[in-house]
PDB file of C-alpha atoms in Angstrom:
ATOM      1  CA  UNK A   1     116.677 154.603  50.204  1.00 61.00           C
ATOM      2  CA  UNK A   2     115.762 155.952  46.591  1.00 69.00           C
ATOM      3  CA  UNK A   3     117.198 157.494  44.252  1.00 75.00           C
ATOM      4  CA  UNK A   4     116.344 161.834  44.355  1.00 78.00           C
ATOM      5  CA  UNK A   5     114.073 162.400  41.998  1.00 79.00           C
ATOM      6  CA  UNK A   6     112.798 158.932  41.001  1.00 79.00           C
ATOM      7  CA  UNK A   7     109.919 157.321  42.027  1.00 78.00           C
ATOM      8  CA  UNK A   8     110.181 153.964  44.397  1.00 77.00           C
ATOM      9  CA  UNK A   9     109.363 151.716  42.019  1.00 86.00           C
ATOM     10  CA  UNK A  10     111.804 153.075  38.923  1.00 89.00           C
ATOM     11  CA  UNK A  11     114.666 152.756  41.827  1.00 89.00           C
ATOM     12  CA  UNK A  12     114.005 149.114  42.519  1.00 91.00           C
ATOM     13  CA  UNK A  13     113.895 148.282  39.175  1.00 93.00           C
ATOM     14  CA  UNK A  14     117.408 149.403  38.301  1.00 94.00           C
ATOM     15  CA  UNK A  15     118.906 148.585  41.516  1.00 95.00           C
ATOM     16  CA  UNK A  16     117.373 145.577  42.347  1.00 96.00           C
ATOM     17  CA  UNK A  17     117.199 143.607  38.668  1.00 97.00           C
ATOM     18  CA  UNK A  18     119.595 141.710  37.370  1.00 98.00           C
ATOM     19  CA  UNK A  19     118.700 141.990  34.036  1.00 98.00           C
ATOM     20  CA  UNK A  20     117.130 144.229  31.204  1.00 97.00           C
ATOM     21  CA  UNK A  21     113.540 143.958  30.288  1.00 95.00           C
ATOM     22  CA  UNK A  22     111.848 145.948  27.286  1.00 93.00           C
ATOM     23  CA  UNK A  23     108.703 145.912  29.425  1.00 93.00           C
ATOM     24  CA  UNK A  24     110.652 147.019  32.409  1.00 91.00           C
ATOM     25  CA  UNK A  25     112.107 150.370  31.491  1.00 91.00           C
ATOM     26  CA  UNK A  26     115.424 151.538  33.598  1.00 91.00           C
ATOM     27  CA  UNK A  27     115.631 147.248  34.642  1.00 96.00           C
ATOM     28  CA  UNK A  28     119.313 145.013  34.807  1.00 97.00           C
ATOM     29  CA  UNK A  29     121.580 147.349  37.048  1.00 97.00           C
ATOM     30  CA  UNK A  30     121.728 144.876  40.103  1.00 98.00           C
ATOM     31  CA  UNK A  31     125.633 144.286  39.341  1.00 98.00           C
ATOM     32  CA  UNK A  32     126.428 148.576  39.354  1.00 97.00           C
ATOM     33  CA  UNK A  33     124.365 148.770  42.474  1.00 97.00           C
ATOM     34  CA  UNK A  34     126.189 145.371  44.774  1.00 98.00           C
ATOM     35  CA  UNK A  35     129.331 147.039  43.620  1.00 98.00           C
ATOM     36  CA  UNK A  36     128.048 150.627  44.829  1.00 97.00           C
ATOM     37  CA  UNK A  37     127.212 148.716  47.587  1.00 97.00           C
ATOM     38  CA  UNK A  38     130.315 146.941  48.306  1.00 98.00           C
ATOM     39  CA  UNK A  39     132.575 149.737  47.062  1.00 98.00           C
ATOM     40  CA  UNK A  40     131.335 152.906  48.768  1.00 97.00           C
ATOM     41  CA  UNK A  41     128.126 151.851  50.892  1.00 96.00           C
ATOM     42  CA  UNK A  42     130.046 149.250  53.188  1.00 97.00           C
ATOM     43  CA  UNK A  43     133.402 151.293  53.693  1.00 97.00           C
ATOM     44  CA  UNK A  44     131.129 154.643  55.109  1.00 97.00           C
ATOM     45  CA  UNK A  45     129.120 152.422  57.367  1.00 97.00           C
ATOM     46  CA  UNK A  46     132.189 151.369  58.852  1.00 96.00           C
ATOM     47  CA  UNK A  47     134.274 154.811  58.259  1.00 97.00           C
ATOM     48  CA  UNK A  48     131.101 156.294  61.176  1.00 98.00           C
ATOM     49  CA  UNK A  49     129.943 153.329  63.618  1.00 97.00           C
ATOM     50  CA  UNK A  50     131.397 150.656  65.015  1.00 95.00           C
ATOM     51  CA  UNK A  51     130.332 147.655  63.129  1.00 95.00           C
ATOM     52  CA  UNK A  52     131.401 143.594  63.454  1.00 94.00           C
ATOM     53  CA  UNK A  53     132.953 143.231  59.844  1.00 91.00           C
ATOM     54  CA  UNK A  54     132.474 139.692  60.355  1.00 93.00           C
ATOM     55  CA  UNK A  55     128.713 139.908  60.633  1.00 96.00           C
ATOM     56  CA  UNK A  56     127.377 142.076  57.530  1.00 97.00           C
ATOM     57  CA  UNK A  57     123.536 140.848  57.217  1.00 98.00           C
ATOM     58  CA  UNK A  58     121.469 141.274  53.638  1.00 98.00           C
ATOM     59  CA  UNK A  59     117.621 141.201  54.424  1.00 98.00           C
ATOM     60  CA  UNK A  60     115.797 141.395  51.391  1.00 97.00           C
ATOM     61  CA  UNK A  61     112.440 140.616  50.678  1.00 97.00           C
ATOM     62  CA  UNK A  62     110.799 140.294  46.743  1.00 96.00           C
ATOM     63  CA  UNK A  63     112.894 143.002  44.628  1.00 96.00           C
ATOM     64  CA  UNK A  64     115.255 143.136  47.629  1.00 97.00           C
ATOM     65  CA  UNK A  65     115.069 139.300  47.849  1.00 98.00           C
ATOM     66  CA  UNK A  66     115.582 138.981  43.860  1.00 98.00           C
ATOM     67  CA  UNK A  67     118.875 141.425  44.611  1.00 98.00           C
ATOM     68  CA  UNK A  68     119.982 139.303  47.473  1.00 98.00           C
ATOM     69  CA  UNK A  69     120.088 136.109  45.494  1.00 98.00           C
ATOM     70  CA  UNK A  70     121.613 137.969  42.690  1.00 98.00           C
ATOM     71  CA  UNK A  71     124.622 138.945  45.187  1.00 98.00           C
ATOM     72  CA  UNK A  72     124.714 135.626  46.569  1.00 97.00           C
ATOM     73  CA  UNK A  73     125.160 134.411  43.618  1.00 97.00           C
ATOM     74  CA  UNK A  74     127.813 136.697  41.613  1.00 98.00           C
ATOM     75  CA  UNK A  75     129.406 138.363  45.457  1.00 98.00           C
ATOM     76  CA  UNK A  76     128.657 136.064  48.242  1.00 98.00           C
ATOM     77  CA  UNK A  77     131.838 137.209  50.679  1.00 98.00           C
ATOM     78  CA  UNK A  78     129.815 140.290  50.460  1.00 98.00           C
ATOM     79  CA  UNK A  79     127.867 139.660  53.063  1.00 98.00           C
ATOM     80  CA  UNK A  80     128.492 136.897  56.062  1.00 98.00           C
ATOM     81  CA  UNK A  81     124.454 136.012  56.601  1.00 98.00           C
ATOM     82  CA  UNK A  82     121.794 136.571  53.586  1.00 98.00           C
ATOM     83  CA  UNK A  83     117.748 136.341  54.571  1.00 98.00           C
ATOM     84  CA  UNK A  84     115.592 136.412  51.430  1.00 98.00           C
ATOM     85  CA  UNK A  85     112.310 136.345  52.276  1.00 98.00           C
ATOM     86  CA  UNK A  86     109.593 135.506  49.110  1.00 98.00           C
ATOM     87  CA  UNK A  87     112.722 136.955  46.479  1.00 98.00           C
ATOM     88  CA  UNK A  88     111.208 137.835  43.064  1.00 98.00           C
ATOM     89  CA  UNK A  89     112.564 134.818  41.334  1.00 98.00           C
ATOM     90  CA  UNK A  90     110.175 134.395  38.373  1.00 98.00           C
ATOM     91  CA  UNK A  91     112.099 138.234  37.460  1.00 98.00           C
ATOM     92  CA  UNK A  92     112.876 137.297  33.514  1.00 98.00           C
ATOM     93  CA  UNK A  93     111.164 134.164  32.833  1.00 97.00           C
ATOM     94  CA  UNK A  94     113.465 132.691  35.999  1.00 98.00           C
ATOM     95  CA  UNK A  95     116.666 133.755  34.845  1.00 98.00           C
ATOM     96  CA  UNK A  96     118.534 133.796  38.305  1.00 98.00           C
ATOM     97  CA  UNK A  97     117.951 130.071  38.380  1.00 98.00           C
ATOM     98  CA  UNK A  98     120.349 130.325  35.049  1.00 97.00           C
ATOM     99  CA  UNK A  99     122.869 132.258  37.409  1.00 97.00           C
ATOM    100  CA  UNK A 100     123.221 129.732  39.871  1.00 97.00           C
ATOM    101  CA  UNK A 101     123.218 127.062  37.777  1.00 97.00           C
ATOM    102  CA  UNK A 102     126.639 128.971  36.629  1.00 96.00           C
ATOM    103  CA  UNK A 103     127.505 129.673  40.107  1.00 96.00           C
ATOM    104  CA  UNK A 104     127.426 126.084  41.082  1.00 96.00           C
ATOM    105  CA  UNK A 105     129.366 125.076  38.272  1.00 94.00           C
TER     106      UNK A 105
END
């Protein structure tokens, strides 16, 4: 869900984008959100629900797909499967393609 007191646009822009853009206030905290998911959300879900720890699926569209692409190229083991629909790869002059090239090395 979105942060309490924040608009959906601000929460998504902050949490789902990988780099800071001057014309998109609050952007660029995908790394923090990825760590939050891995260190707090997934353990909390495992604590309260029966889950198949070998079958975690990330599903994201648009900015959510951008976040999924970021996770896939920075900490791919966080999820076992990725479904990315129309990821916003245009974001910040297509910076994700540079990140993917670094990951591929």
